[in-house]
Amino acid sequence: MNPSRMNIILGVLASVILVSSLAVYAYSLTPIGDTSLLVVDGNQYTWDELGGMFAEVNFVIDEDEYVGYSMADIILDAGIEDHQGASYKFIGADGYQKDVQWKDIENAFITDIDHKAVFPGLTKSFWVRDLIEIRVN
Amino acid sequence: MEKKNAYRLLAGIIVIGSIWGMLECILGSIKFSGTLEAFPMGALLGGFVGLGLMSFSRRMFQVRWMQLGMAVVAGILRFWAPVGTCVICSALAIVAEGLVFELIFNRPTFNIANRGWTTQRSSIMTLGFLGVVAGFTIYFTGYVFTQIMTPVITTGIFTPANFIAVLPLIYGKSFFAAALGALALPIAVLAKVPSINLQNIPNKHYYGTASSISVMCWVVVFAFYYL
């Protein structure tokens, strides 16, 4: 291929990649929901409310120390029917979402500072940062 | 390929793959907090370290498919280091990155080993553009690979809706790998290095150096995680 023609094609392709990916990245920084709330199957909690309603717990995962709340306590408080058989979708402010079963929720936590859903029994790719909603199916 | 050259190539694959794997393990385990929490370490590893090492080795050894072998070695070292609970997924993602590199750079048009690149402006631009495309593709593929493989391997359940929801995030984060690739490829291909003909290095020096560096990389990872 003619070098100058290849340069033009590669230049256009590289520009499209850089501009589009930067635009998508910037868009992903905009929260898709209200970050001051946690919605659990339609029940709304403010993060301040959670601090008053649930006891803070300290936990350690891979030698890292965290402070947060028991996820099971919060879900049970929301009054989920058949909570053991339900499937839960955790959604972050950036749109990241993961489906998790009750057995992995029983020993899971939500951190109090960065509102991260932490599942000790699952890989970190299941952890959802800036949690805004827990949808129950 | 002569038997002697094949052994030398194998030693090269092991030593550079070990360096790559060690960097994946050590840098990949660094945890940032606060404003640095969003630091794109994955993009740095895929778009700069991985692409840079693969490009540099292609330039030095001029052998196709060598980089896939390096990725396998790096993946094995990564698998050996217990970072996270799905190390097999990270290891396979590195191998996928090596495969993507081969698919791009085995094309005669993008032969960075023999094309006679110079430091002329047009060459730097071409390599920069190519680095953007390669860095983006390598990182995007590795990330997609882990998003598919991790739920399948750890829970046995892959949810397409979750995967589709995360695709824009992966696409956006790949920007950093693309930008870093624009730096990595020109540096790896054009950087002035002492003119060393690998074929002329005596066996005892070549294999001695290669095995020492390889062992050092594995010992460093072992010490980092197990001691």
Coordinates of C-alpha atoms in Angstrom, one line a residue:
Chain A
M1 CA 0.0 0.0 0.0
N2 CA 1.2 3.5 -0.8
P3 CA 2.7 4.9 2.5
S4 CA 0.9 8.2 2.3
R5 CA -2.4 6.5 1.7
M6 CA -1.8 4.2 4.6
N7 CA -1.0 7.2 6.8
I8 CA -4.3 8.8 5.9
I9 CA -6.3 5.6 6.5
L10 CA -4.5 5.0 9.9
G11 CA -4.8 8.7 10.8
V12 CA -8.5 8.7 10.2
L13 CA -9.0 5.4 12.1
A14 CA -6.8 6.6 15.0
S15 CA -8.7 9.9 15.2
V16 CA -12.1 8.1 15.2
I17 CA -10.9 5.8 18.0
L18 CA -9.5 8.6 20.2
V19 CA -12.4 11.0 19.8
S20 CA -15.1 8.4 20.1
S21 CA -13.6 6.6 23.1
L22 CA -12.8 9.9 24.9
A23 CA -16.4 11.0 24.3
V24 CA -17.8 7.7 25.7
Y25 CA -15.4 7.9 28.7
A26 CA -16.5 11.5 29.4
Y27 CA -20.2 10.4 29.1
S28 CA -19.6 7.5 31.5
L29 CA -18.5 9.9 34.2
T30 CA -22.0 11.3 34.3
P31 CA -24.0 9.3 36.8
I32 CA -27.1 7.5 35.4
G33 CA -29.0 8.0 38.7
D34 CA -29.1 9.9 41.9
T35 CA -25.9 9.1 43.8
S36 CA -27.2 10.4 47.1
L37 CA -29.7 7.5 47.2
L38 CA -29.6 3.7 47.2
V39 CA -32.7 2.1 45.7
V40 CA -33.4 -1.4 46.8
D41 CA -36.3 -3.0 44.9
G42 CA -38.0 0.4 44.8
N43 CA -37.3 1.3 48.4
Q44 CA -35.2 4.5 48.6
Y45 CA -32.5 5.0 51.3
T46 CA -30.3 8.0 51.5
W47 CA -26.7 7.1 52.4
D48 CA -27.1 9.2 55.6
E49 CA -30.1 7.1 56.5
L50 CA -28.1 3.9 56.0
G51 CA -25.6 5.1 58.5
G52 CA -28.3 5.6 61.2
M53 CA -30.2 2.4 60.4
F54 CA -27.4 -0.2 60.1
A55 CA -24.4 -0.9 62.3
E56 CA -21.1 -0.2 60.7
V57 CA -18.9 -3.3 60.4
N58 CA -15.2 -3.6 59.7
F59 CA -14.0 -6.3 57.4
V60 CA -10.9 -7.4 55.7
I61 CA -10.5 -8.8 52.2
D62 CA -7.1 -9.7 50.7
E63 CA -5.5 -7.9 53.6
D64 CA -7.3 -4.6 52.8
E65 CA -9.5 -3.2 55.5
Y66 CA -12.9 -1.8 54.8
V67 CA -15.8 -0.2 56.7
G68 CA -19.4 -0.6 55.6
Y69 CA -22.7 -2.2 56.1
S70 CA -24.0 -5.8 55.9
M71 CA -25.6 -6.1 52.5
A72 CA -28.0 -8.9 53.7
D73 CA -29.3 -6.6 56.5
I74 CA -30.1 -3.9 54.0
I75 CA -31.9 -6.3 51.6
L76 CA -33.8 -7.9 54.3
D77 CA -34.9 -4.5 55.6
A78 CA -36.3 -3.8 52.1
G79 CA -38.7 -6.6 52.6
I80 CA -37.8 -8.8 49.7
E81 CA -40.2 -11.8 49.4
D82 CA -38.3 -15.1 48.9
H83 CA -35.0 -13.3 49.2
Q84 CA -33.1 -16.5 49.0
G85 CA -34.5 -17.5 45.7
A86 CA -34.4 -14.1 44.1
S87 CA -31.7 -12.8 41.7
Y88 CA -30.2 -9.4 42.4
K89 CA -28.8 -7.0 39.9
F90 CA -26.4 -4.4 41.3
I91 CA -26.1 -1.2 39.3
G92 CA -23.4 1.4 39.6
A93 CA -23.6 5.1 38.8
D94 CA -21.6 4.6 35.7
G95 CA -23.9 1.9 34.3
Y96 CA -21.8 -1.0 35.4
Q97 CA -24.0 -3.9 36.5
K98 CA -23.7 -7.4 37.8
D99 CA -26.1 -10.2 38.7
V100 CA -25.5 -11.9 42.0
Q101 CA -27.3 -14.7 43.9
W102 CA -28.2 -14.7 47.6
K103 CA -25.5 -17.1 48.6
D104 CA -22.9 -14.5 47.6
I105 CA -24.9 -11.7 49.3
E106 CA -25.1 -13.3 52.7
N107 CA -21.4 -12.4 53.5
A108 CA -21.3 -9.3 51.3
F109 CA -20.9 -5.6 52.3
I110 CA -21.5 -2.1 51.0
T111 CA -18.7 0.3 51.9
D112 CA -19.7 3.5 53.5
I113 CA -17.3 5.9 51.8
D114 CA -17.3 5.0 48.1
H115 CA -20.5 3.0 48.2
K116 CA -19.0 -0.1 46.7
A117 CA -20.8 -3.4 46.7
V118 CA -18.1 -5.9 47.9
F119 CA -18.6 -9.6 47.5
P120 CA -15.8 -11.6 49.3
G121 CA -16.8 -14.8 47.5
L122 CA -16.6 -13.4 44.0
T123 CA -13.9 -11.9 41.8
K124 CA -13.4 -8.1 41.9
S125 CA -15.1 -7.8 38.5
F126 CA -18.3 -8.4 40.4
W127 CA -17.7 -5.5 42.7
V128 CA -19.8 -2.5 41.8
R129 CA -18.5 1.0 42.6
D130 CA -20.8 3.9 43.3
L131 CA -23.8 1.7 43.9
I132 CA -27.1 3.4 43.2
E133 CA -29.6 0.5 42.8
I134 CA -30.2 -3.1 43.7
R135 CA -32.8 -4.5 41.4
V136 CA -34.6 -7.7 42.5
N137 CA -35.8 -10.3 39.9
Chain B
M1 CA 14.8 -22.6 11.6
E2 CA 18.1 -24.0 12.9
K3 CA 18.0 -25.8 16.2
K4 CA 20.5 -23.3 17.7
N5 CA 18.3 -20.4 16.6
A6 CA 15.2 -22.1 17.9
Y7 CA 16.7 -22.5 21.4
R8 CA 17.8 -18.8 21.3
L9 CA 14.3 -17.8 20.3
L10 CA 12.8 -19.9 23.1
A11 CA 15.1 -18.2 25.6
G12 CA 14.1 -14.8 24.3
I13 CA 10.4 -15.7 24.6
I14 CA 10.9 -16.9 28.2
V15 CA 12.9 -13.9 29.3
I16 CA 10.8 -11.1 27.8
G17 CA 7.6 -13.0 28.7
S18 CA 8.8 -13.2 32.3
I19 CA 9.5 -9.5 32.4
W20 CA 6.1 -8.8 31.0
G21 CA 4.4 -11.2 33.5
M22 CA 6.4 -9.7 36.4
L23 CA 5.3 -6.2 35.5
E24 CA 1.6 -7.4 35.2
C25 CA 1.8 -8.9 38.6
I26 CA 3.6 -6.1 40.4
L27 CA 2.0 -3.1 38.8
G28 CA -1.4 -4.8 38.6
S29 CA -1.4 -5.2 42.4
I30 CA -0.9 -1.5 43.1
K31 CA -4.0 -0.1 44.7
F32 CA -4.7 3.6 44.4
S33 CA -7.1 5.5 46.6
G34 CA -8.8 8.9 46.5
T35 CA -8.5 10.8 43.3
L36 CA -6.0 8.3 41.9
E37 CA -8.5 5.4 42.2
A38 CA -9.5 5.9 38.6
F39 CA -5.8 5.6 37.4
P40 CA -5.9 3.5 34.3
M41 CA -3.4 0.9 35.4
G42 CA -4.9 -1.7 33.1
A43 CA -4.5 0.6 30.1
L44 CA -0.9 1.3 31.1
L45 CA -0.2 -2.5 31.3
G46 CA -2.0 -3.4 28.0
G47 CA -1.4 -0.3 25.9
F48 CA 2.1 0.6 27.0
V49 CA 3.9 -2.2 28.8
G50 CA 2.4 -5.1 26.8
L51 CA 2.4 -3.4 23.4
G52 CA 5.8 -1.9 24.0
L53 CA 7.4 -5.2 24.9
M54 CA 5.8 -7.1 22.1
S55 CA 6.8 -4.4 19.5
F56 CA 10.3 -4.2 20.8
S57 CA 10.8 -8.0 20.7
R58 CA 9.4 -8.1 17.2
R59 CA 11.9 -5.4 16.2
M60 CA 14.8 -7.2 17.8
F61 CA 14.0 -10.8 16.9
Q62 CA 12.0 -10.3 13.7
V63 CA 10.0 -13.5 14.3
R64 CA 6.3 -13.8 13.9
W65 CA 4.2 -15.5 16.6
M66 CA 7.0 -15.1 19.1
Q67 CA 4.9 -12.5 20.9
L68 CA 2.1 -15.0 21.4
G69 CA 4.6 -17.2 23.1
M70 CA 5.7 -14.3 25.3
A71 CA 2.1 -13.7 26.2
V72 CA 1.7 -17.4 27.2
V73 CA 4.8 -17.1 29.5
A74 CA 3.5 -13.8 31.0
G75 CA 0.1 -15.5 31.4
I76 CA 1.6 -18.5 33.2
L77 CA 3.5 -16.1 35.6
R78 CA 0.3 -14.1 36.1
F79 CA -1.6 -17.4 36.8
W80 CA 1.0 -18.3 39.4
A81 CA 0.6 -15.1 41.3
P82 CA -2.5 -15.1 43.5
V83 CA -3.9 -11.6 42.7
G84 CA -7.7 -11.7 42.7
T85 CA -9.8 -14.7 42.7
C86 CA -9.9 -15.4 39.0
V87 CA -6.3 -15.4 38.0
I88 CA -7.0 -17.8 35.1
C89 CA -9.1 -15.0 33.6
S90 CA -6.3 -12.5 33.8
A91 CA -3.9 -15.0 32.4
L92 CA -6.1 -15.9 29.5
A93 CA -6.6 -12.1 28.8
I94 CA -2.9 -11.6 28.4
V95 CA -2.7 -14.5 25.9
A96 CA -5.7 -12.9 24.1
E97 CA -3.7 -9.6 23.9
G98 CA -0.7 -11.5 22.4
L99 CA -3.0 -13.1 19.8
V100 CA -4.4 -9.7 18.8
F101 CA -0.9 -8.3 18.5
E102 CA 0.0 -11.1 16.1
L103 CA -3.2 -10.6 14.0
I104 CA -2.4 -6.9 13.6
F105 CA 1.4 -7.0 13.1
N106 CA 1.7 -10.2 11.1
R107 CA 0.2 -8.2 8.2
P108 CA 3.0 -7.3 5.7
T109 CA 1.8 -3.7 5.7
F110 CA 2.4 -3.4 9.4
N111 CA 5.7 -5.3 9.5
I112 CA 7.5 -3.2 12.1
A113 CA 10.5 -5.5 11.9
N114 CA 11.5 -5.1 8.3
R115 CA 9.8 -2.1 6.9
G116 CA 12.9 0.1 7.3
W117 CA 11.3 2.6 9.7
T118 CA 13.3 5.7 10.1
T119 CA 12.9 8.7 12.4
Q120 CA 11.3 10.7 9.6
R121 CA 8.2 12.5 10.5
S122 CA 6.0 10.4 8.4
S123 CA 7.2 7.2 10.1
I124 CA 6.7 8.6 13.5
M125 CA 3.1 9.6 12.5
T126 CA 2.4 6.2 11.0
L127 CA 3.7 4.4 14.1
G128 CA 1.7 6.8 16.3
F129 CA -1.5 6.1 14.4
L130 CA -0.8 2.4 14.4
G131 CA 0.0 2.5 18.1
V132 CA -3.5 4.1 18.8
V133 CA -5.2 1.3 16.8
A134 CA -3.1 -1.5 18.3
G135 CA -3.2 -0.1 21.9
F136 CA -7.0 0.3 21.7
T137 CA -7.6 -3.1 20.1
I138 CA -5.3 -5.0 22.5
Y139 CA -6.8 -3.5 25.7
F140 CA -10.4 -3.6 24.5
T141 CA -10.0 -7.3 23.5
G142 CA -8.4 -8.2 26.8
Y143 CA -11.0 -6.4 28.8
V144 CA -13.9 -7.9 26.9
F145 CA -12.3 -11.3 27.3
T146 CA -12.2 -11.0 31.1
Q147 CA -15.8 -9.8 31.2
I148 CA -17.0 -12.9 29.4
M149 CA -14.6 -15.4 30.9
T150 CA -14.8 -14.3 34.6
P151 CA -18.5 -14.9 35.2
V152 CA -18.4 -18.1 33.1
I153 CA -15.5 -19.6 35.1
T154 CA -16.4 -18.4 38.5
T155 CA -20.2 -18.7 38.6
G156 CA -21.0 -20.6 35.4
I157 CA -23.5 -17.9 34.4
F158 CA -22.9 -15.3 31.7
T159 CA -25.5 -12.6 31.5
P160 CA -25.5 -10.9 28.0
A161 CA -27.4 -7.8 29.4
N162 CA -24.7 -7.1 31.9
F163 CA -22.0 -7.6 29.2
I164 CA -23.8 -5.2 26.8
A165 CA -24.2 -2.6 29.7
V166 CA -20.5 -2.7 30.4
L167 CA -19.3 -2.4 26.7
P168 CA -19.5 1.4 26.6
L169 CA -17.4 1.6 29.8
I170 CA -14.8 -0.7 28.3
Y171 CA -14.8 1.4 25.1
G172 CA -14.4 4.6 27.1
K173 CA -11.6 3.2 29.2
S174 CA -9.8 2.0 26.1
F175 CA -9.1 5.7 25.3
F176 CA -6.2 5.6 27.7
A177 CA -4.7 2.5 26.1
A178 CA -5.1 4.1 22.7
A179 CA -3.3 7.2 23.8
L180 CA -0.5 5.2 25.5
G181 CA -0.2 3.0 22.4
A182 CA 0.6 6.1 20.4
L183 CA 3.7 6.6 22.6
A184 CA 4.6 2.9 23.1
L185 CA 4.9 1.9 19.5
P186 CA 7.1 4.7 18.2
I187 CA 9.4 4.3 21.2
A188 CA 9.7 0.6 20.9
V189 CA 10.3 0.7 17.1
L190 CA 12.4 3.9 16.8
A191 CA 14.3 4.2 20.1
K192 CA 18.0 4.0 19.6
V193 CA 19.5 0.9 21.2
P194 CA 23.0 -0.3 21.1
S195 CA 23.5 -2.2 17.9
I196 CA 23.5 -5.7 19.2
N197 CA 23.3 -8.6 16.9
L198 CA 21.7 -11.3 19.0
Q199 CA 23.2 -14.0 16.8
N200 CA 26.7 -13.0 17.6
I201 CA 26.4 -13.1 21.3
P202 CA 28.3 -16.2 22.6
N203 CA 26.0 -19.0 23.9
K204 CA 27.3 -18.8 27.5
H205 CA 26.6 -15.1 27.7
Y206 CA 23.2 -15.3 25.9
Y207 CA 21.7 -18.2 27.8
G208 CA 23.4 -17.1 31.1
T209 CA 21.8 -13.6 30.9
A210 CA 18.4 -14.9 29.7
S211 CA 18.1 -17.5 32.4
S212 CA 19.3 -15.1 35.1
I213 CA 16.8 -12.4 34.2
S214 CA 14.0 -15.0 33.8
V215 CA 14.7 -16.5 37.2
M216 CA 14.9 -13.1 38.8
C217 CA 11.5 -12.2 37.5
W218 CA 9.9 -15.4 38.9
V219 CA 11.7 -15.0 42.2
V220 CA 10.6 -11.3 42.5
V221 CA 6.9 -12.4 41.9
F222 CA 7.3 -15.3 44.4
A223 CA 8.8 -13.0 47.1
F224 CA 6.2 -10.3 46.4
Y225 CA 3.2 -12.6 47.0
Y226 CA 4.4 -15.6 49.1
L227 CA 7.0 -14.1 51.6

